[in-house]
Structures are given as C-alpha cells and as structure tokens.
Coordinates of C-alpha atoms and ligand atoms in Angstrom, one line a residue:
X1 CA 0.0 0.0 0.0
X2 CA 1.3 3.3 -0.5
X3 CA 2.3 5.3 2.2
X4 CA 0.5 8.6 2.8
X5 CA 2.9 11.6 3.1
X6 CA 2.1 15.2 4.7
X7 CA 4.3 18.2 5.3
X8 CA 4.6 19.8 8.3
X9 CA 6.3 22.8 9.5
X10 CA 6.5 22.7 13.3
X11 CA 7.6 26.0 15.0
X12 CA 8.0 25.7 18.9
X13 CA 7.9 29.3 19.5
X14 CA 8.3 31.0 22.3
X15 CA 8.1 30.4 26.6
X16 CA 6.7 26.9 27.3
X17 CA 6.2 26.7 23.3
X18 CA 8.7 23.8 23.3
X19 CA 7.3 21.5 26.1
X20 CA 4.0 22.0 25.0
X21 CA 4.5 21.0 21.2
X22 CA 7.6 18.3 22.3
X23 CA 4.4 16.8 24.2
X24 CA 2.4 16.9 20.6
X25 CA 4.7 16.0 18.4
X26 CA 5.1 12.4 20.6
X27 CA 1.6 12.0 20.7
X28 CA 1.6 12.4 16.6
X29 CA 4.6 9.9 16.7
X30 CA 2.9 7.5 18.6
X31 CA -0.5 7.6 16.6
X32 CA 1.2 7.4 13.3
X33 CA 3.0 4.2 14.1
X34 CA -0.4 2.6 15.3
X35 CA -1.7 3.5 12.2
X36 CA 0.8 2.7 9.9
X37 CA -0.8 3.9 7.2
X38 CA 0.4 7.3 6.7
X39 CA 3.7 9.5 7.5
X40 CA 3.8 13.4 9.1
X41 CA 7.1 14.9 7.4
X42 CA 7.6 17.0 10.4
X43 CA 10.7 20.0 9.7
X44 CA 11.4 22.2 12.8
X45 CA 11.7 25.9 11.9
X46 CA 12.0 29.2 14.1
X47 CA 9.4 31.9 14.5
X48 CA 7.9 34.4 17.3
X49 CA 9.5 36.9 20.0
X50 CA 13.0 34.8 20.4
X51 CA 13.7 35.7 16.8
X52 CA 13.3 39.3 17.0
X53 CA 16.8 40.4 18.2
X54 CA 18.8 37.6 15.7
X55 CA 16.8 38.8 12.7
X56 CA 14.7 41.8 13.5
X57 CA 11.1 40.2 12.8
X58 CA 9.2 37.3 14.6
X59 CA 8.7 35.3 11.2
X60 CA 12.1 35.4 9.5
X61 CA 12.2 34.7 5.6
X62 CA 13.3 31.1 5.8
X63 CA 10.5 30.4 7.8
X64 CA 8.2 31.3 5.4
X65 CA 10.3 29.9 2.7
X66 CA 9.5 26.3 5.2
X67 CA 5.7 27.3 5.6
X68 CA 5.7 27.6 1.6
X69 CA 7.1 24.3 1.4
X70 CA 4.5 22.5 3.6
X71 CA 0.9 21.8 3.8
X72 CA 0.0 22.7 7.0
X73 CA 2.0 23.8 10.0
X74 CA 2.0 23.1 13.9
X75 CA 2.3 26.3 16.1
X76 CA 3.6 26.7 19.3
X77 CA 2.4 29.7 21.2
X78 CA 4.3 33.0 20.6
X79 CA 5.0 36.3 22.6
X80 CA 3.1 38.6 20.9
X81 CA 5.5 42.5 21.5
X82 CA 3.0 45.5 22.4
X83 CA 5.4 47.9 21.5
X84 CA 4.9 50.5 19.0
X85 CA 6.6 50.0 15.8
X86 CA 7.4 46.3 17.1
X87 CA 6.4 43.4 14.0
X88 CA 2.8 42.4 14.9
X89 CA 2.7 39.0 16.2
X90 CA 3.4 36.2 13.9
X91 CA 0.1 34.4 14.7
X92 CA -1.5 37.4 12.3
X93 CA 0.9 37.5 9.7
X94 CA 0.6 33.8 8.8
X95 CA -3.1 34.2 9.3
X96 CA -3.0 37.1 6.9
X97 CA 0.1 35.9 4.4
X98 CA -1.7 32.3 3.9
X99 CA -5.7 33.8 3.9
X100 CA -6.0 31.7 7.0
X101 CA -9.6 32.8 7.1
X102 CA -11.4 30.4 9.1
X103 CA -10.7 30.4 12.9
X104 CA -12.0 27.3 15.0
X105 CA -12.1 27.0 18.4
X106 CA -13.9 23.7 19.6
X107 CA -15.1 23.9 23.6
X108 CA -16.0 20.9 25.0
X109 CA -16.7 19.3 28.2
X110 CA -13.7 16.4 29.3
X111 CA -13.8 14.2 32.3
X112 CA -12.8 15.4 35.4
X113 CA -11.9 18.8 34.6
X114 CA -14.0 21.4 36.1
X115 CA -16.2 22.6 33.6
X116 CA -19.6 25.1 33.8
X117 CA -21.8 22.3 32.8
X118 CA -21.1 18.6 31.9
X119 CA -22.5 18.6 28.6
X120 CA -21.0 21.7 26.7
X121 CA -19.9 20.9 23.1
X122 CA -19.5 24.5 20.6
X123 CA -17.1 25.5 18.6
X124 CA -16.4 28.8 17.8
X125 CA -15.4 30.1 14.0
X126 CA -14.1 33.8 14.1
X127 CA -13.7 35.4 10.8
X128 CA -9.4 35.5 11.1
X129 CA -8.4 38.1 8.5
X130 CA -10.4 41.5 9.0
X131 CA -12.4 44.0 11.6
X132 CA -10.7 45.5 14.2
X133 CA -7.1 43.3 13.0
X134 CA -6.8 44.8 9.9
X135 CA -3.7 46.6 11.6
X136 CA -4.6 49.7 9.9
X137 CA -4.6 52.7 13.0
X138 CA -3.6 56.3 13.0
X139 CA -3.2 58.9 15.6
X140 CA -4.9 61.9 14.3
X141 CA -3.8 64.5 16.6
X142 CA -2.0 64.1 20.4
X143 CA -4.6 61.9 22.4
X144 CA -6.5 60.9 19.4
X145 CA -6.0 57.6 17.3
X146 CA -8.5 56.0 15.6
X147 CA -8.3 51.8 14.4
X148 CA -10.1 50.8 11.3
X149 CA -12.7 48.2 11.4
X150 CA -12.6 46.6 8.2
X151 CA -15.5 44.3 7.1
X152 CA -15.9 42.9 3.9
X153 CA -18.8 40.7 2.0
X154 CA -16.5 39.0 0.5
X155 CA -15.0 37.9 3.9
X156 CA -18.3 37.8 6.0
X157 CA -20.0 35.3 3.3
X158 CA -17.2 33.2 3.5
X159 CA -17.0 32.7 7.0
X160 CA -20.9 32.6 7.4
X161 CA -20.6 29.3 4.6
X162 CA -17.7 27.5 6.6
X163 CA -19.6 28.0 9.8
X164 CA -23.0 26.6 8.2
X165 CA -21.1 23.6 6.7
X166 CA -19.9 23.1 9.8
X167 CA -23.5 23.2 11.8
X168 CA -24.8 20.9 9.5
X169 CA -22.6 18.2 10.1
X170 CA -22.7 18.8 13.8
X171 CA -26.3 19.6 15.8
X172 CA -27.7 21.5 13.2
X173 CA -27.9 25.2 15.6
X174 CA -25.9 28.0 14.4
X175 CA -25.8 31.0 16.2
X176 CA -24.1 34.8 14.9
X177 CA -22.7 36.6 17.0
X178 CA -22.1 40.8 16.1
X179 CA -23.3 44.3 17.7
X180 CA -25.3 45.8 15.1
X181 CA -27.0 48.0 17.4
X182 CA -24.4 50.0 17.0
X183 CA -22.0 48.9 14.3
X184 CA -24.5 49.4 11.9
X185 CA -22.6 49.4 8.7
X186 CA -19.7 47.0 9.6
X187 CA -21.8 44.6 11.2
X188 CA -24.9 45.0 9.0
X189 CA -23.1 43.5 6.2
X190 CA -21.6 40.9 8.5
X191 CA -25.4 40.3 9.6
X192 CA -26.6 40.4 5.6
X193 CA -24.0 37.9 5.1
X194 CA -25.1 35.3 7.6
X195 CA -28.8 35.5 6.6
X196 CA -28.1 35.3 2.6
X197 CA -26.1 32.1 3.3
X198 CA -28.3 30.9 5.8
X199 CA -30.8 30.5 2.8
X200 CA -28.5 27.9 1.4
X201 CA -28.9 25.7 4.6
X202 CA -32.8 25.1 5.5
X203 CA -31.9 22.0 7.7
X204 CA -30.0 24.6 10.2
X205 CA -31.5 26.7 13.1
X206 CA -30.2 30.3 13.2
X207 CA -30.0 31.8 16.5
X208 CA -28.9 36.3 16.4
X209 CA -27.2 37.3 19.6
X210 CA -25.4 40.5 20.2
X211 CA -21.7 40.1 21.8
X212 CA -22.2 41.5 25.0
X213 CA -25.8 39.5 25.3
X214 CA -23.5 36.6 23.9
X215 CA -21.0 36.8 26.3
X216 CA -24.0 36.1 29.5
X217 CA -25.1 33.7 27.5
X218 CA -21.6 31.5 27.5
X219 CA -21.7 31.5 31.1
X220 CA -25.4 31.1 32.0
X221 CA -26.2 28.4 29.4
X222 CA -23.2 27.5 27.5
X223 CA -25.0 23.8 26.4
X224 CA -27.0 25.8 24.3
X225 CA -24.8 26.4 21.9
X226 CA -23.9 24.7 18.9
X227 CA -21.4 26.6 16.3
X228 CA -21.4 30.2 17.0
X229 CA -20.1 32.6 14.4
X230 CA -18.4 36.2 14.4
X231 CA -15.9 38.4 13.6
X232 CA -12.5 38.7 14.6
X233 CA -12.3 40.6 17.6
X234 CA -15.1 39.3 19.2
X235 CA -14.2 36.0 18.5
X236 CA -10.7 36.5 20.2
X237 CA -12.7 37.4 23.6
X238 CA -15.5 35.0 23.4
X239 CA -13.2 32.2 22.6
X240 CA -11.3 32.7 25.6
X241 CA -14.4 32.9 27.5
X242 CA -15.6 29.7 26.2
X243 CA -12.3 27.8 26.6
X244 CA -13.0 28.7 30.8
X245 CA -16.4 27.2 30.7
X246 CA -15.2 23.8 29.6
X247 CA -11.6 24.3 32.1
X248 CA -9.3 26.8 30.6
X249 CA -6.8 27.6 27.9
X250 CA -4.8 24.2 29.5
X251 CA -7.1 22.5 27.1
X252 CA -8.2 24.7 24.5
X253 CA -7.1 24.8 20.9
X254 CA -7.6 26.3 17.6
X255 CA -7.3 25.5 14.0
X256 CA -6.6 28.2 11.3
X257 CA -8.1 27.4 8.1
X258 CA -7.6 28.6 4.7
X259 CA -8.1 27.3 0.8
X260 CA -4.6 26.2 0.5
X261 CA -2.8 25.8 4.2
X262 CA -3.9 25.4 7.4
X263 CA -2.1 26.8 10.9
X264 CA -2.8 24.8 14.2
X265 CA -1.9 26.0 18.1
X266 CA -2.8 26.3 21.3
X267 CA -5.2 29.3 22.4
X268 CA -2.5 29.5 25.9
X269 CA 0.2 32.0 25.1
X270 CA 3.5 31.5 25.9
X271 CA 3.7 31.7 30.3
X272 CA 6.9 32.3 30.1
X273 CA 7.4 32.2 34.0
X274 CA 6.5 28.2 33.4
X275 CA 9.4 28.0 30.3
X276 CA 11.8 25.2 30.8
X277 CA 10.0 23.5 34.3
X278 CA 8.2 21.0 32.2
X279 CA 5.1 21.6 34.3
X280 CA 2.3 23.2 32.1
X281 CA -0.9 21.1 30.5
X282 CA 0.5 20.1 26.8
X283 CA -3.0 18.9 26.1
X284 CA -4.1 22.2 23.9
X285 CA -1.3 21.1 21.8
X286 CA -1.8 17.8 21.9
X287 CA -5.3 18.7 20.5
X288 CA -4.0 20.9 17.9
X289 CA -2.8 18.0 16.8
X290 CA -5.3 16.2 16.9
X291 CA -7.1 18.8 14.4
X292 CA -4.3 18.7 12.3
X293 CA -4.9 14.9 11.8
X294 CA -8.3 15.8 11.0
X295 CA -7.2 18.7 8.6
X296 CA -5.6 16.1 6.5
X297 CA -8.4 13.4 6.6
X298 CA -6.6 10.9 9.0
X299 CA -10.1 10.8 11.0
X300 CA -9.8 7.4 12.9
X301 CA -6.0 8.7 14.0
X302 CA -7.5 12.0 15.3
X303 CA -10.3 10.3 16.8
X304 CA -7.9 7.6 18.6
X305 CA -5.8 11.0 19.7
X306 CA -9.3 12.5 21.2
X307 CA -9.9 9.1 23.0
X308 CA -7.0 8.6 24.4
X309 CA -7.1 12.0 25.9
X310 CA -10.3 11.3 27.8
X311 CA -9.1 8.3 29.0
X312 CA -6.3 9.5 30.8
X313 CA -8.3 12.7 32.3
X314 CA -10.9 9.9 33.1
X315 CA -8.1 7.9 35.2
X316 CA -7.0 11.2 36.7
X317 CA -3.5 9.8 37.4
X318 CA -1.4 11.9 35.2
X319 CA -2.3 15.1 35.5
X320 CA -0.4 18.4 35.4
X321 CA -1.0 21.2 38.0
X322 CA -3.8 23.5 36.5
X323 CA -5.9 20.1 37.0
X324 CA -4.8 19.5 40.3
X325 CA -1.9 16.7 39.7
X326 CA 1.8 16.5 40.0
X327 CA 2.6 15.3 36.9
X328 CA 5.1 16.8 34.4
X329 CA 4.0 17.7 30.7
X330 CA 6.3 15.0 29.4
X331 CA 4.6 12.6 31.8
X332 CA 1.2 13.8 30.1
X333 CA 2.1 13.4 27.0
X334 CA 3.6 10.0 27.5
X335 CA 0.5 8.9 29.2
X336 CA -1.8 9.8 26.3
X337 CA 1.0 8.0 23.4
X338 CA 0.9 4.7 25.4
X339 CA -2.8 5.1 25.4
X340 CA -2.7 5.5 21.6
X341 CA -1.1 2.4 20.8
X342 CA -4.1 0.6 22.4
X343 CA -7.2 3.1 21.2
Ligands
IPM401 C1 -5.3 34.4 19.7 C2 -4.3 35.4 20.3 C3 -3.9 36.3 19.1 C4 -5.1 37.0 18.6 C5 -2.8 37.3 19.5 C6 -1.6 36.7 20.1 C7 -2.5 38.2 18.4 O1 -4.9 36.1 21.3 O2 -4.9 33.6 18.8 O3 -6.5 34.4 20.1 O4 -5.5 38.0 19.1 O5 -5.7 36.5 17.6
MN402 MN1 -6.9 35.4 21.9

C-alpha cells in the first residue's frame, strides 16, 4: 500500500512553546505508528519573539520559505510585543500571508476537569483576516488615534458558509454573533451575510445574539450552543471565554483554516514564567494536533488521539497542575501515546 505523506512545519515558539509541542509531536509519533498507514514529514523551523533580536522580525524569511514548502504547520504559542513599531505577532501575519480565514475554536466538556456544565460541546469560528485586526490605526492628533474596522462581504459570506457547513454536520444550531446596534454598517453587512447564506442551509436553526448578550449567554447556558459565528475581535474574547467554561486555555485549541494551508496552536500563550520546568498542560497542543490529523483526513488517527485523551483525564493519574496533579508535561504526554497504541 502506498504510504501517505504530509508536510509539516513545526515552530516551537516562544516560553513553554517547546514543552507544550515536544508533548504533541510524541503523541503524533505515537498515533502514526499505530496506524501505519500514513507518514507526518515533520521539519522544525523558528518563529515568534525569540527571533526578533537575531533577525529583526518574529517570522524570518526562511521560515516562510519552510511554511511555503508545507501543507499545513504546527504552532507553538508565541509572545506577541506591544510595543509601537514592534512586528505584529506572527500568529497574524501567517493568518494574513496564507488567507488563513477560518478560525475554529472547539469547547467541549472532558472528564474530570471542572467545567460550567457537563454537557458543553461548541465550537467557535471567528472570521481570522479583518475588523478591528486589519492593523490599519492612525493617531490623528495628540490623544487621538482611531483603528479601522474593516468588514468585507467577500470575507463575512465566507465565513458565514464554513460555519453553516460546519453546523450541518454537527447539531444543526448556528448562532451569529455581532453588535449591530451600533456597528450598523460593519456589522450589518456581517449580519446580511449570515442570513443570505443561511438561505443555502434550511436544515439549520439560526440563532442572532449581540456580543455582549452573547457573552451572559456562555456562562449562564453554555449547552446551548452549537457553532457560533463572528468576527474577529469578538471571537478572540468570546473564545477565551468559552475555553474557561469547559476548564481553561490548559485544554483549548484552535485550527486556522484557509483554501490552500492550514495553521494549528494552542489558544494558551506562551507563560513564560512556566518555560523550561516541564510543568504546564501540553493537552491544547496535543489537541491541535489532533485537528491537524483531522485537517488532512486521518479521522480514525484523530479520533484515537481524542480518545486517548479522555481516557487519561478519566483515570485522573497523570495530571499536570492546573488540574490538580503533579505530573510533568512529558509525563502527560507520554500517558496519552501509550494510550494510543491501544485506542
Ligand atoms: C489568539 C491570540 C492572538 C489574537 C494574539 C496573540 C495576536 O490572542 O490567537 O487568540 O488576538 O488573535
Ligand atoms: Mn486570543
């Protein structure tokens, strides 16, 4: 049988960035060799804030050269610099360079981690390339700046049909999420957007919620959702919100989506008073993993990866700190590949 080959640029990045993907990338290991089946061309490349003062920009040319070269790339979490005139963080630009438009953030409830409710299963897709990130802010006068918000049909109808694709293969409930009470023109086309496509998709509920109405919502019912929809900014704050109903960032991860490549990572940043102690939860990255294997079709591997997962918060033996063990995030890791083998 021939053996399935995928590229993969994996960048470590920054703070616990290595632990956390060194935890992923055994998992991977492990799940490929059960499978036997297929083969992840992983090649190691540099990117974020510890490449700033060797090359003067978090995403140096070579790396991009690697990221051209791949299909898809693994993403450690990065230190993102706030000051002005710094490069913005390299999340963005490979969102932007690679029209990484589709943001998904699944939030689901796992065994024995503390979560709002026990049956919480969304996912959140934030439009990933426009609004309030276009990066495009001026200061007018001392003590006035202003920051476009930049929202496209183009954009909005794209993200409203990957979200509805989405819905329908999951419970069939998709709710948009936007603040059209005031951002009448921005978010009025975001709104138009949603509805036009939602015409394409009769078999799916549609649910309107403004943010802030939203973001009650997450916390006083957050089984009621299903896929929720919205733009970039908003997403970036509900998606935080929703990772903490279902345990935290510890467990969270995201999956960047485009036409032609796809970016996977943890939502955690990069704690970098935890770099190097081998202590934090690798099981955001381990996740993103999981996505990736589901990016590139490998369902039953991604599926054993999930399982796995579950079974060893289930046991509650190895578990890192934020979950109220003593293991280490190698320890974790190892855990969930010996589970693999058998899943
Ligand atoms: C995220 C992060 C990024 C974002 C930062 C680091 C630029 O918070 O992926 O959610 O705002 O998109
Ligand atoms: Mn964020």
């Amino acid at each position: 049988m021939l053996m399935q080959r995928y590229r993969v640029a994996v960048l470590p990045g920054d703070g616990i960035g290595p632990e956390v993907v060194d935890g992923a990338v055994r998992v991977l290991q492990a799940v490929e060799d059960a499978a036997g089946t297929y083969k992840l061309e992983l090649t190691y490349g540099e990117a974020g804030y510890n490449c700033i003062s060797k090359y003067g920009t978090n995403l140096p040319p070579h790396t991009i050269d690697l990221l051209k070269a791949t299909r898809a790339c693994l993403k450690g979490p990065m230190t993102t610099p706030e000051e002005l005139g710094a490069p913005p963080s390299a999340a963005l630009q490979m969102r932007k360079m690679f029209d990484l438009y589709a943001n998904m953030r699944p939030c689901f409830s796992l065994p024995n981690v503390p979560s709002l409710k026990p049956n919480i299963d969304m996912i959140i897709v934030r439009e990933n390339t426009e609004d309030l990130y276009s990066g495009i802010e001026f200061e007018l006068g001392t003590g006035i700046a202003v920051a476009m918000r930049v929202v496209t049909r183009r954009a909005s109808e794209r993200i409203a049909r990957f979200a509805f694709r989405l819905a329908a293969k999951r419970k069939k409930h998709l709710t948009y999420v936007h603040k059209g009470n005031i951002l009448r023109q921005t978010d009025g086309i975001f709104k138009q957007a949603v509805l036009d496509v939602a015409t394409e998709f009769p078999e799916v509920r549609v649910d309107d919620l403004h943010i802030d109405a939203a973001a009650m919502q997450l916390i006083k019912q957050p089984e009621s959702f299903d896929v929720i929809v919205t733009t970039n900014l908003f997403g970036d704050i509900l998606s935080d919100e929703a990772a903490q109903t279902v345990g935290g960032l510890g467990v969270a991860s995201g999956a960047n989506i485009g036409e032609k490549y796809a970016m996977f990572e943890p939502v955690h940043g990069s704690a970098p008073k935890y770099a190097g102690q081998n202590k934090v939860n690798p099981i955001a990255t381990v996740f993103a993993g999981k996505m990736l294997l589901d990016y590139f079709g490998e369902t039953e591997s991604a599926q054993a990866v999930e399982r796995s997962v579950f079974e060893v918060l289930r046991e509650g033996k190895v578990l890192t700190y934020d979950l109220g063990g003593k293991a280490k995030t190698s320890e974790v890791a190892e855990a969930i590949a010996t589970k693999v083998h058998k899943a």
